[in-house]
Structure formats: C-alpha cells, structure tokens
Coordinates of C-alpha atoms in Angstrom, one line a residue:
M17 CA 80.7 26.4 -16.4
G18 CA 78.6 29.8 -15.4
M19 CA 79.7 32.9 -16.2
T20 CA 81.5 35.4 -13.8
R21 CA 79.3 38.4 -12.3
R22 CA 82.0 40.7 -13.8
S23 CA 82.3 39.4 -17.3
L24 CA 78.4 39.1 -17.8
L25 CA 78.3 42.4 -15.9
G26 CA 81.2 43.4 -18.5
S27 CA 79.2 42.1 -21.7
A28 CA 75.5 43.5 -20.5
V29 CA 77.0 46.9 -20.5
A30 CA 79.3 46.9 -24.2
V31 CA 75.3 45.2 -24.8
A32 CA 73.2 48.4 -23.1
A33 CA 75.5 50.9 -25.9
A34 CA 74.8 48.8 -28.8
T35 CA 71.3 48.4 -27.6
V36 CA 70.8 52.4 -27.1
T37 CA 73.0 54.3 -30.2
A38 CA 72.1 51.6 -32.7
P39 CA 69.3 53.8 -35.2
A40 CA 65.8 53.2 -34.2
A41 CA 62.6 54.2 -36.6
N42 CA 61.2 54.8 -32.8
A43 CA 63.2 55.6 -29.2
T44 CA 60.4 54.0 -27.9
E45 CA 61.2 50.7 -28.8
V46 CA 63.4 50.3 -25.9
P47 CA 61.2 50.2 -22.8
S48 CA 63.1 51.6 -19.9
L49 CA 62.6 48.2 -18.2
W50 CA 65.3 46.6 -20.6
R51 CA 68.0 49.5 -19.7
E52 CA 67.2 48.8 -16.1
F53 CA 67.9 45.6 -16.8
H54 CA 71.3 45.9 -18.1
R55 CA 72.3 47.8 -14.9
T56 CA 70.7 45.0 -12.0
P57 CA 70.3 41.8 -14.3
F58 CA 70.1 40.0 -11.6
T59 CA 68.8 41.4 -8.7
H60 CA 65.7 43.9 -10.8
P61 CA 63.0 43.7 -8.8
Q62 CA 60.4 43.5 -11.8
I63 CA 62.3 41.0 -14.6
P64 CA 63.5 37.7 -13.1
Y65 CA 67.3 36.8 -14.7
V66 CA 66.4 34.1 -16.9
G67 CA 69.5 33.6 -19.3
R68 CA 70.8 30.0 -18.6
A69 CA 66.9 28.5 -18.4
G70 CA 67.2 25.1 -20.3
C71 CA 69.0 21.9 -20.8
R72 CA 72.8 23.0 -20.2
G73 CA 72.6 26.2 -19.7
G74 CA 70.2 26.5 -22.6
A75 CA 72.4 25.3 -24.9
A76 CA 71.2 25.2 -28.8
H77 CA 72.8 21.7 -29.2
F78 CA 71.9 18.7 -27.6
P79 CA 74.4 15.7 -26.9
R80 CA 75.1 13.4 -29.9
R81 CA 75.4 9.9 -28.0
P82 CA 76.1 7.0 -30.5
V83 CA 73.5 4.3 -31.9
V84 CA 73.7 1.2 -29.5
A85 CA 70.4 -0.4 -30.4
D86 CA 66.9 -0.4 -33.2
V87 CA 64.2 -1.2 -31.7
R88 CA 63.3 -3.6 -34.2
R89 CA 66.1 -5.6 -32.7
F90 CA 64.3 -6.0 -29.7
G91 CA 61.4 -6.9 -31.7
A92 CA 59.2 -4.1 -32.5
V93 CA 57.4 -4.1 -35.2
A94 CA 56.1 -1.2 -37.9
D95 CA 52.7 -3.3 -38.4
G96 CA 50.3 -0.8 -35.5
R97 CA 48.9 -4.1 -34.1
T98 CA 52.2 -5.6 -32.7
D99 CA 52.5 -4.3 -28.9
S100 CA 55.4 -2.9 -29.2
A101 CA 56.2 -1.3 -25.5
P102 CA 57.9 -4.5 -24.2
A103 CA 60.7 -4.3 -26.9
I104 CA 61.2 -0.6 -27.4
N105 CA 61.6 -0.6 -23.0
R106 CA 64.2 -3.6 -23.4
A107 CA 66.0 -1.5 -26.2
I108 CA 65.9 1.3 -23.6
A109 CA 67.2 -0.8 -21.1
A110 CA 70.0 -2.2 -22.5
A111 CA 70.8 1.2 -24.0
G112 CA 71.1 2.1 -20.2
K113 CA 73.6 -1.4 -19.2
A114 CA 75.9 -0.2 -21.3
G115 CA 76.6 3.3 -20.1
G116 CA 73.7 5.1 -22.5
G117 CA 73.6 6.1 -25.8
T118 CA 70.8 6.1 -28.8
V119 CA 67.5 4.0 -29.4
T120 CA 66.6 4.4 -32.6
I121 CA 62.7 4.0 -33.6
P122 CA 62.4 4.1 -37.8
P123 CA 59.6 5.5 -39.8
G124 CA 56.2 3.4 -39.2
T125 CA 53.1 3.0 -36.6
F126 CA 54.4 1.3 -33.5
L127 CA 50.9 0.5 -31.2
I128 CA 52.0 0.7 -27.5
D129 CA 50.3 -0.5 -25.1
D130 CA 52.7 0.2 -21.9
V131 CA 54.3 3.0 -20.5
I132 CA 58.0 4.5 -22.7
R133 CA 59.9 4.5 -19.8
L134 CA 63.5 6.4 -19.9
D135 CA 64.5 5.6 -16.7
H136 CA 68.2 5.8 -17.4
S137 CA 71.1 8.6 -17.4
N138 CA 72.4 9.6 -21.0
V139 CA 69.8 7.2 -23.0
V140 CA 68.0 9.1 -25.9
L141 CA 64.8 7.6 -28.0
K142 CA 65.6 8.8 -31.6
G143 CA 62.6 8.5 -34.5
A144 CA 63.5 9.1 -37.8
D145 CA 60.9 12.3 -37.0
S146 CA 58.1 13.7 -35.2
G147 CA 56.0 13.4 -39.2
R148 CA 57.6 9.7 -39.9
T149 CA 57.9 8.0 -36.5
T150 CA 54.9 7.7 -34.5
L151 CA 53.8 5.5 -30.9
Y152 CA 50.6 4.7 -31.1
A153 CA 48.8 4.1 -27.2
T154 CA 45.9 2.4 -26.5
K155 CA 45.7 2.9 -23.1
N156 CA 45.7 5.2 -20.6
L157 CA 47.7 5.0 -17.2
T158 CA 44.5 4.9 -15.1
E159 CA 44.8 1.0 -16.9
L160 CA 47.9 0.8 -17.3
I161 CA 48.7 1.9 -13.4
G162 CA 45.7 2.5 -11.2
V163 CA 43.6 5.3 -10.1
Y164 CA 45.1 8.1 -9.1
G165 CA 43.5 10.5 -6.3
S166 CA 44.7 13.3 -4.5
R167 CA 47.1 13.9 -1.6
Y168 CA 44.4 16.5 -0.6
G169 CA 41.2 14.4 -0.7
G170 CA 38.1 14.6 -3.0
D171 CA 37.1 12.5 -6.2
K172 CA 39.7 14.3 -8.6
S173 CA 42.3 12.1 -10.3
S174 CA 45.5 13.0 -10.0
W175 CA 46.2 11.9 -13.8
S176 CA 44.8 15.2 -14.7
W177 CA 48.4 16.9 -14.1
A178 CA 50.8 13.6 -13.3
G179 CA 52.2 11.2 -15.7
G180 CA 53.3 10.7 -18.8
L181 CA 52.7 7.9 -21.5
I182 CA 56.4 8.2 -22.7
W183 CA 58.1 9.1 -18.9
L184 CA 61.2 10.1 -18.0
A185 CA 62.6 9.4 -14.4
P186 CA 65.0 7.8 -12.5
R187 CA 63.9 4.1 -12.0
A188 CA 64.2 4.4 -8.3
R189 CA 61.9 7.4 -8.7
W190 CA 59.5 6.0 -10.8
E191 CA 58.8 2.6 -9.3
S192 CA 58.8 4.2 -5.6
L193 CA 55.4 6.2 -7.0
V194 CA 54.1 3.8 -8.9
A195 CA 54.5 1.7 -6.1
A196 CA 52.4 4.6 -3.5
I197 CA 49.9 4.8 -5.9
R198 CA 49.4 1.0 -6.6
A199 CA 49.2 1.0 -2.4
K200 CA 47.1 4.6 -2.7
A201 CA 49.4 6.3 -0.5
W202 CA 49.1 9.1 -2.5
P203 CA 52.8 10.9 -2.8
F204 CA 54.6 13.6 -3.6
E205 CA 56.1 13.8 -6.9
G206 CA 59.2 15.8 -6.2
W207 CA 63.5 15.8 -6.4
T208 CA 62.9 14.8 -1.5
G209 CA 60.5 11.3 -2.4
N210 CA 57.2 10.2 -1.9
R211 CA 56.8 11.6 2.0
R212 CA 59.9 14.5 1.4
D213 CA 61.5 12.6 3.6
E214 CA 64.9 11.0 1.4
W215 CA 67.0 14.0 2.0
R216 CA 70.5 14.4 3.9
P217 CA 71.8 17.9 4.9
L218 CA 75.6 17.8 3.3
T219 CA 76.1 21.2 4.7
T220 CA 74.5 24.8 6.0
V221 CA 74.9 28.5 4.3
A222 CA 76.2 31.5 4.9
P223 CA 73.9 34.5 4.3
A224 CA 73.6 35.6 1.0
R225 CA 71.5 38.2 -1.7
Q226 CA 69.9 36.7 -4.3
G227 CA 71.6 37.2 -8.4
S228 CA 74.8 35.9 -6.2
W229 CA 76.4 33.3 -7.7
T230 CA 79.0 32.2 -4.8
V231 CA 78.0 31.3 -1.3
T232 CA 79.5 30.0 1.1
V233 CA 79.2 27.1 3.1
A234 CA 79.7 25.8 6.5
D235 CA 81.8 22.7 5.7
A236 CA 82.6 21.7 2.2
S237 CA 83.3 18.4 2.0
S238 CA 80.7 16.8 0.4
L239 CA 80.4 18.5 -2.3
R240 CA 82.5 18.4 -5.8
P241 CA 82.3 20.5 -9.0
G242 CA 79.7 19.0 -11.2
A243 CA 77.8 17.9 -8.4
L244 CA 73.9 17.9 -8.5
V245 CA 72.9 19.7 -4.7
L246 CA 69.7 20.6 -3.9
L247 CA 69.3 24.2 -2.1
R248 CA 67.0 23.4 0.6
L249 CA 64.7 26.9 2.4
S250 CA 62.2 26.0 4.9
D251 CA 59.4 29.1 5.7
D252 CA 59.5 30.7 9.4
A253 CA 56.3 30.6 11.5
D254 CA 55.3 34.1 10.1
H255 CA 55.7 33.1 6.1
T256 CA 58.5 35.6 5.3
L257 CA 60.0 33.4 2.8
L258 CA 56.6 33.2 1.2
E259 CA 56.1 37.0 1.2
H260 CA 60.2 37.5 -0.4
M261 CA 58.6 35.0 -3.0
C262 CA 56.1 37.5 -4.0
G263 CA 58.4 40.6 -3.6
G264 CA 57.6 42.0 0.3
G265 CA 55.5 44.9 1.4
P266 CA 52.9 45.7 2.7
G267 CA 50.6 44.1 1.0
T268 CA 52.5 40.6 1.0
E269 CA 52.4 41.1 4.9
A270 CA 48.4 41.5 5.3
Y271 CA 48.0 38.2 3.2
Y272 CA 46.7 35.8 5.4
W273 CA 48.7 32.3 4.7
D274 CA 48.0 30.5 7.6
D275 CA 44.7 29.3 5.7
K276 CA 46.7 28.5 2.5
T277 CA 47.2 24.6 3.7
K278 CA 47.5 23.4 0.2
L279 CA 50.4 26.2 -0.9
T280 CA 52.2 25.7 2.9
S281 CA 52.7 22.0 1.8
Y282 CA 54.9 23.3 -0.8
V283 CA 57.1 24.5 1.2
P284 CA 60.4 24.1 1.3
Y285 CA 61.5 25.6 -1.6
E286 CA 63.4 23.1 -3.2
W287 CA 65.9 24.1 -5.6
P288 CA 68.0 21.7 -7.4
V289 CA 71.6 23.4 -9.2
R290 CA 75.0 22.0 -10.3
I291 CA 78.0 22.5 -8.6
A292 CA 80.7 25.1 -10.9
R293 CA 83.1 25.5 -8.6
L294 CA 84.7 25.1 -5.5
H295 CA 87.3 27.4 -3.6
G296 CA 87.7 26.6 0.2
R297 CA 84.0 27.0 1.6
K298 CA 83.2 28.8 -1.6
V299 CA 80.7 27.7 -4.0
T300 CA 80.1 28.7 -7.4
L301 CA 76.5 27.7 -8.9
E302 CA 75.6 27.4 -12.4
R303 CA 72.9 29.1 -11.7
P304 CA 72.5 32.7 -9.9
L305 CA 70.8 32.4 -6.4
P306 CA 67.0 32.6 -6.8
L307 CA 65.8 33.9 -3.7
D308 CA 67.7 35.3 -0.5
L309 CA 69.5 33.1 1.9
R310 CA 68.3 34.2 5.2
P311 CA 69.0 32.3 8.4
E312 CA 65.4 32.4 9.8
W313 CA 64.7 30.3 6.7
T314 CA 67.5 27.9 7.3
P315 CA 69.8 27.8 3.9
Q316 CA 71.1 24.8 3.4
L317 CA 72.5 22.4 0.4
T318 CA 71.0 19.0 0.4
T319 CA 70.9 15.2 -0.7
H320 CA 67.9 14.3 -2.9
V321 CA 67.0 11.1 -5.0
T322 CA 69.4 10.5 -8.1
E323 CA 67.8 12.3 -11.4
L324 CA 68.0 11.4 -14.3
T325 CA 70.5 14.0 -16.1
G326 CA 71.5 14.2 -19.9
S327 CA 68.2 11.8 -21.5
G328 CA 65.6 12.7 -24.3
V329 CA 63.2 12.4 -26.5
E330 CA 63.2 13.3 -30.6
G331 CA 61.9 13.0 -33.5
L332 CA 58.1 11.5 -33.2
T333 CA 54.6 11.6 -32.2
L334 CA 52.7 10.1 -29.6
E335 CA 49.3 9.6 -30.6
A336 CA 46.7 8.2 -28.5
A337 CA 43.6 6.5 -29.3
L338 CA 40.5 8.9 -29.9
T339 CA 38.4 9.1 -27.1
P340 CA 35.9 12.4 -25.8
Q341 CA 37.6 14.5 -23.5
Q342 CA 37.5 13.4 -19.7
P343 CA 35.1 15.5 -17.1
H344 CA 37.0 18.4 -15.6
L345 CA 39.8 16.6 -13.0
L346 CA 38.6 12.7 -13.3
D347 CA 40.7 12.2 -16.8
K348 CA 42.0 8.7 -17.1
G349 CA 46.0 9.6 -18.4
R350 CA 46.0 9.5 -21.8
N351 CA 49.5 11.8 -21.4
G352 CA 51.8 12.5 -23.5
V353 CA 55.5 13.3 -22.2
V354 CA 56.2 13.8 -18.9
L355 CA 59.6 14.9 -17.3
Q356 CA 59.9 14.2 -13.5
C357 CA 63.2 14.1 -11.2
A358 CA 64.6 15.2 -14.5
Y359 CA 67.8 17.3 -14.9
D360 CA 69.4 18.4 -18.1
C361 CA 67.2 16.4 -19.9
W362 CA 65.1 17.8 -23.7
V363 CA 62.4 17.0 -25.7
D364 CA 63.0 17.6 -29.5
D365 CA 60.8 17.7 -32.6
V366 CA 58.3 15.7 -30.6
T367 CA 54.5 16.1 -31.5
V368 CA 51.6 14.4 -29.1
R369 CA 47.8 14.0 -30.7
H370 CA 44.6 13.5 -28.6
V371 CA 45.7 13.7 -25.4
D372 CA 44.1 15.0 -21.8
N373 CA 47.6 16.4 -20.9
G374 CA 50.4 17.2 -23.3
F375 CA 54.3 18.1 -22.3
G376 CA 54.4 18.0 -18.3
L377 CA 57.6 18.9 -16.5
V378 CA 57.1 17.5 -12.6
A379 CA 59.9 18.3 -10.4
A380 CA 61.9 19.3 -13.3
S381 CA 64.6 21.3 -13.5
A382 CA 67.2 23.3 -16.2
C383 CA 65.2 21.3 -18.8
T384 CA 64.3 21.9 -22.6
L385 CA 60.9 21.2 -24.4
R386 CA 62.2 22.4 -28.3
R387 CA 59.4 22.1 -31.4
T388 CA 56.7 20.1 -29.3
R389 CA 53.2 19.9 -30.3
V390 CA 49.8 19.6 -29.3
A391 CA 47.4 18.4 -31.9
G392 CA 44.1 16.7 -32.1
R393 CA 41.0 16.6 -29.9
G394 CA 42.3 18.7 -27.0
S395 CA 43.6 18.7 -24.7
H396 CA 43.1 19.7 -20.5
H397 CA 47.4 21.4 -19.6
P398 CA 48.4 21.1 -23.3
Y399 CA 51.4 22.0 -21.0
F400 CA 52.2 21.7 -17.5
C401 CA 54.8 22.9 -15.4
R402 CA 54.2 21.7 -11.3
E403 CA 56.0 20.5 -8.0
G404 CA 58.5 22.5 -7.7
S405 CA 59.6 22.9 -11.4
H406 CA 62.6 25.8 -12.2
D407 CA 65.3 26.6 -14.4
N408 CA 63.4 25.3 -17.7
L409 CA 62.9 26.3 -21.7
V410 CA 60.0 25.4 -23.6
E411 CA 60.4 27.1 -27.1
D412 CA 59.1 26.6 -30.7
F413 CA 55.8 25.3 -28.9
T414 CA 52.1 25.1 -30.5
I415 CA 48.9 24.3 -29.3
E416 CA 46.9 23.2 -32.6
E417 CA 43.4 24.4 -32.2
R418 CA 40.8 21.2 -31.3
T419 CA 39.5 18.7 -34.2
S420 CA 36.3 18.8 -32.5
P421 CA 34.2 20.8 -30.4
A422 CA 35.0 20.6 -26.8
Q423 CA 33.1 18.3 -24.8
A424 CA 30.6 19.6 -22.0
N425 CA 32.3 19.5 -18.3
T426 CA 35.9 19.4 -19.4
Q427 CA 38.4 22.1 -18.6
L428 CA 40.7 23.5 -21.3
H429 CA 43.9 25.7 -19.3
G430 CA 47.6 26.5 -21.7
I431 CA 50.8 27.2 -20.7
N432 CA 50.3 26.3 -16.9
V433 CA 52.5 26.7 -14.1
E434 CA 52.3 26.9 -10.3
G435 CA 53.6 24.8 -7.3
L436 CA 56.5 27.3 -6.4
S437 CA 57.6 26.6 -10.2
S438 CA 60.0 29.6 -10.7
Y439 CA 62.7 31.2 -13.1
N440 CA 61.0 28.9 -16.2
V441 CA 60.3 30.5 -19.8
W442 CA 58.0 30.0 -22.8
S443 CA 59.7 31.3 -25.4
R444 CA 58.8 31.6 -29.4
G445 CA 54.6 29.9 -29.1
D446 CA 51.6 29.4 -31.3
M447 CA 48.6 29.1 -29.3
R448 CA 46.3 28.9 -31.3
M449 CA 44.3 28.6 -27.7
G450 CA 44.1 28.3 -24.1
T451 CA 46.1 30.8 -22.1
F452 CA 48.8 31.4 -19.6
D453 CA 47.8 29.4 -17.0
S454 CA 48.6 29.8 -13.5
H455 CA 47.0 27.7 -11.0
R456 CA 47.9 29.4 -8.1
G457 CA 50.3 27.7 -5.9
L458 CA 52.8 31.2 -6.0
P459 CA 54.7 30.0 -9.2
F460 CA 57.5 33.3 -9.2
A461 CA 60.0 34.9 -11.6
N462 CA 58.5 33.3 -14.4
V463 CA 59.0 34.5 -18.0
R464 CA 56.2 34.1 -21.3
T465 CA 57.8 35.9 -24.0
D466 CA 57.9 36.1 -27.9
I467 CA 54.0 34.5 -28.3
T468 CA 51.2 34.6 -30.5
V469 CA 47.9 32.9 -28.3
N470 CA 44.0 32.9 -29.1
N471 CA 43.4 33.5 -25.6
N472 CA 40.3 31.4 -24.2
G473 CA 41.3 29.4 -22.0
R474 CA 40.8 29.3 -18.2
H475 CA 43.2 29.0 -14.5
G476 CA 42.8 26.6 -12.6
G477 CA 43.8 26.6 -8.7
D478 CA 42.2 25.6 -5.5
A479 CA 41.6 28.8 -3.1
S480 CA 44.0 26.7 -0.8
A481 CA 46.9 27.2 -2.7
G482 CA 47.7 30.7 -2.5
P483 CA 48.4 33.5 -4.5
L484 CA 48.3 33.1 -8.4
F485 CA 51.5 35.4 -9.3
G486 CA 54.6 35.8 -7.0
A487 CA 57.0 38.7 -7.8
R488 CA 59.4 39.2 -10.9
F489 CA 56.5 37.3 -13.7
T490 CA 57.6 38.8 -17.1
H491 CA 55.2 39.0 -20.5
W492 CA 57.0 40.1 -23.1
N493 CA 56.1 40.6 -26.6
V494 CA 52.8 39.0 -26.5
R495 CA 50.4 39.2 -29.9
V496 CA 46.7 38.8 -28.9
T497 CA 44.4 37.2 -31.4
N498 CA 41.2 37.8 -29.5
G499 CA 41.5 40.7 -27.6
R500 CA 41.3 39.3 -24.3
A501 CA 43.3 40.0 -21.4
G502 CA 42.8 37.3 -19.1
L503 CA 46.4 35.9 -17.2
V504 CA 48.2 38.0 -19.8
K505 CA 47.8 41.5 -19.1
I506 CA 49.5 40.6 -15.7
D507 CA 49.8 44.2 -14.2
G508 CA 46.7 44.5 -12.4
L509 CA 47.5 41.0 -10.3
A510 CA 51.1 40.1 -10.5
P511 CA 53.5 41.9 -7.8
Y512 CA 56.4 43.3 -9.0
S513 CA 55.9 42.1 -12.5
A514 CA 56.3 43.6 -15.6
T515 CA 53.9 43.4 -18.6
V516 CA 56.0 44.3 -22.0
G517 CA 54.8 44.7 -25.5
V518 CA 51.3 43.0 -25.0
D519 CA 47.9 43.9 -27.5
A520 CA 45.3 46.4 -26.2
V521 CA 43.4 44.1 -24.3
T522 CA 39.7 43.8 -22.2
E523 CA 38.7 41.4 -19.7
F524 CA 36.3 39.4 -20.1
D525 CA 35.2 36.2 -19.2
Q526 CA 37.4 34.9 -16.2
I527 CA 38.1 37.7 -14.1
D528 CA 41.0 38.0 -11.8
V529 CA 41.9 40.6 -9.1
P530 CA 44.8 40.9 -6.8
D531 CA 45.9 38.7 -4.2
F532 CA 47.4 41.8 -1.9
T533 CA 46.4 44.9 -1.2
G534 CA 47.9 48.2 -1.6
D535 CA 50.4 49.3 -4.5
L536 CA 51.2 46.0 -6.2
H537 CA 54.4 48.2 -8.2
T538 CA 54.6 46.6 -11.4
R539 CA 55.1 48.2 -14.5
L540 CA 53.4 48.5 -17.6
E541 CA 55.0 49.4 -21.2
L542 CA 54.4 49.8 -25.1
Y543 CA 51.0 48.5 -24.3
G544 CA 49.2 47.3 -27.4
S545 CA 52.0 47.8 -29.0
P546 CA 53.9 44.7 -29.3
G547 CA 55.2 45.1 -33.0
E548 CA 58.0 48.0 -31.9
V549 CA 59.4 46.6 -28.8
R550 CA 63.0 46.1 -28.5
P551 CA 64.1 43.5 -28.2
R552 CA 61.4 41.2 -29.4
N553 CA 62.4 38.4 -27.1
L554 CA 63.2 38.4 -24.1
Y555 CA 65.6 35.6 -23.7
E556 CA 67.0 35.5 -26.2
A557 CA 68.5 39.2 -25.2
Q558 CA 69.0 37.8 -21.8
R559 CA 71.3 34.7 -23.5
R560 CA 73.0 37.5 -25.5
L561 CA 73.4 39.3 -22.6
N562 CA 75.3 36.9 -20.9
G563 CA 77.8 36.5 -24.3
V564 CA 76.4 32.7 -24.9
G565 CA 74.4 33.4 -27.8
R566 CA 72.6 31.0 -30.0

C-alpha cells in the first residue's frame, strides 16, 4: 500500500533516463515540464502528482465479489412494465446483510420507479453489459424525494448538481440527506454531515510540506493501519489557506476573499485518506499530502461519517424517460449515477441516456469511473465533481452529441470540477460536446489528459464562489476539434498551471479574464502540437513513473 518516496524517486530517475535517451523523431516532443517533473514529482509548482488517483490507487482491475443474489429471485421482471426497483433494492440489501457480494441483473429492460440505492459496502450491482441490461427510469428525484432548494438561497434546484437515480452512498448518510431535503433544511452534502458537525478530533498533526507521504501526529492511539481518516485544514482570518491553494504570491494576496461567501463556506478543506502504516507517532499515508500543513490552519486528523467502500456498478444502461431538458438550474432530477461519501468505489461499463445530469462525484474520493458514456437528448452536467471530491479517476469516457436540439434557456457544461475538489483526473476522453468546466469554487491540482473535445459548452459558477482555478491545473494532450480556447487553453487564467500539447485555438463565445493580477507563473509548451507531446497521457506516465504500470 503506497510507495516510499525513495523508491518512487528511484523509479522516476530510471524512467527519466529512458525517456531522454530513447530515439525520438523530434526532440521537442518531450516537454521540459516533464523532465522537471521527474526531479520533483510531488512538489512540482505547475503539475500535480496524480499517479495514485482512482479506486485502490488506480488499480487496473476492480475487486471480484462472489455472486450472492440475482434480482429475479427478489421479484424483478424484464418486461419493461413491472416496477423492479423494490426487487433490486431488496437484492442489494440482502447482499449487504450477507457482508457483501455481487448482485446480478440479467439481459433485458427493467422498469424502475424509484432510486436504486447502493448503500452497503462491498456490494457490486452487475448487469450483463451496457448493451444488454437496461434500467428504464420513469420518475425523477423531485417526484421521488421532493423539491430540493439551494442552501445559498434563490429558486435553483439542487437536483441540478446532486443526486442520482442510481445513488451510491452509505445508508445513514443517504437517509439523513433525504430527511433534510424533505424538511427543507437544505444540507451540506459532504463527509461531516448536513451541518458539517458530525466529526471529532483524533489528533493534531505537526507542520509538513505538500508532497510528504509521512506526517507526525501528537497522539496515535486512535489511529490504525487501513483506517480512513479526514485531514482537516481550517483557514485563518487572512485566508492564507486559500492563497496557498492558488500558489501564493502577490496576486493571491491582493485578491479580495471576504465577499466570496460561497467559497468560504466550503472551508475547512477535508481530505479523506487511508493510513498505510504507523510507527510510533509517524503516520504514512497512502497518498502524498495535497497541501502544506501549517500551524495557522490547525491541521488535524478527524473522524467522519461512515464511508461507502468497495462497492461498484457495472455493465448496464440507465435510461430515463425521454422528456425535454429543463431550464437552467431548474432540473427535476432525471439524473444518472452519483457516488457520495464513497471511497474506493467504482463504475464500469455504464451508459446513461436522456438524463439531466450524468455521472456525479459528490464528496467522493479515490473512486474510478471507467468506460462510461452520456448519451441521448443532451444534459446539463454530463459529469460533475464537487463538494470536496478528491483523487478520483474518470477514464475512457464519452459524451455523445445530443440527439435532439437544445431547448431554450438550457445550459451545457461538460466535465465539471468545483468546490475545492483536487487531484482528480479525466483521461482518454471523447467529448463530442461540452467543455472543461470549472464552476469556480477554487478547484486545484486537477488533470485533463489525452482528450478530444468539440469545445462548445459553457462554464458556470457564482461570483461569490471565487476563482475559476487554483494552482497546479494541467491540460495535457488535448485535441480541440472546433478551435475554441475557452477553459482548455488556460495559461492566461489558471495560476501556477500548465497547458501542454493543445491544438491552436482562439477565444470566442464565453471569454474569461484572470482572477489574479500580475504574473500567473503558468507554462505553455508544444502549443498547436497535441500529436507530438510525449508522454501522450500524463496520468498513465505518472503511473509508470511510480512503478505501478497498467
């Protein structure tokens, strides 16, 4: 579990030597940024270390669990008319009661009139494959749960960015969310409960630097190897934690933070991580620290709500009844698959069709979405990543072109990230519509790599949510089919970030200005030459660098 810093750096040197000395058609194919990264893989100022993003550190294979239930034994019928949601949920509950296992759904179309709740750890819901097993959803989340307003006021529907008709979340957390929504007490949705008060301190942590794998704690008596803990960082009155997330310097110091009330409501920063090893008061983590730990931010390890872990959804299509897309921010909740308060969970070979919002990561960390597809009449958020979601991997993903024209007053985003979410990766994507969306909220240290995009979407985000980007955003090997720069070429927008191997593009439609004044300390390399950049995929290269491979 985890690599030592020394062994990883040793691998880095070996790979670097092989990369530099190997024959190449053009020496400019290897960016100087990549050579630099080998020397400082955990602390590079522009490129984040994401080599362990995803379920079980980005493992190529998901856990195989024995089959313990077939939904037909619980009353599911593939006739497209009988409501099979109760039967599917009973099968999932039985698997959970048995301690885990696989629940199979055979080929066919199963009508569902309720949310499919994957709320037990170590349970896998498995169809025959996405081309043969279909769940046909006739209702939306407003009908099933109720109107969901925004905790920030206004008439927006939070179903525009939350909740799924397949919803992976621990049972107690899901029940508390539903109770709060029905009581119109609009909740926070993360790891510490509806009011962010469901946690207790475990121990304080000594100062440490971003990229460290080992920290020193004051008291290790409540810690154990394999346990999931939260690293919690509070901000100070001068907002130096937020400044640090943006790379620091005069530009961030001059930025006015106090009126960014939505952004400041996202703090403290909460980062879930497993403990790999304990030696006295020395704690080795399964991933390197995402930020510095400074005394003024009161770094501590804490408890959190019980997580969902070791669970997945595989081999099926979720199709919503075909209805017009709702006006912007008034979605009813014909949403696809959402992972919430989930760690080391996954979705594989799943398609969603005719949905308002496709695949969501909401306070989810260390999860993998693989071979996923958003299809049908067009969606608001094909993919959304929010409420402090970290270390996730979305790979081999497709956003299909819409099958019907966009309705008036609707909006298309794309691969969204917001709300202090960090160290997430989008890799090997085919985006036939959408954009590299940031909804403000200071996401930082995220990577999009080896993606083709018809860049025709728009980003969102309230002014009160603060900057579009923090530091260490990287866009690497991106083919832009329509020549539009917006939020793909980010060297003029994102501080301490990198744009490498992106097609030549121009600004049109939605045009943004930098949030910070002065030198952004950004890097632009191999501009106009995405086919020439080596390595082609930054995430996979980092995997090879740390000796994991795929």
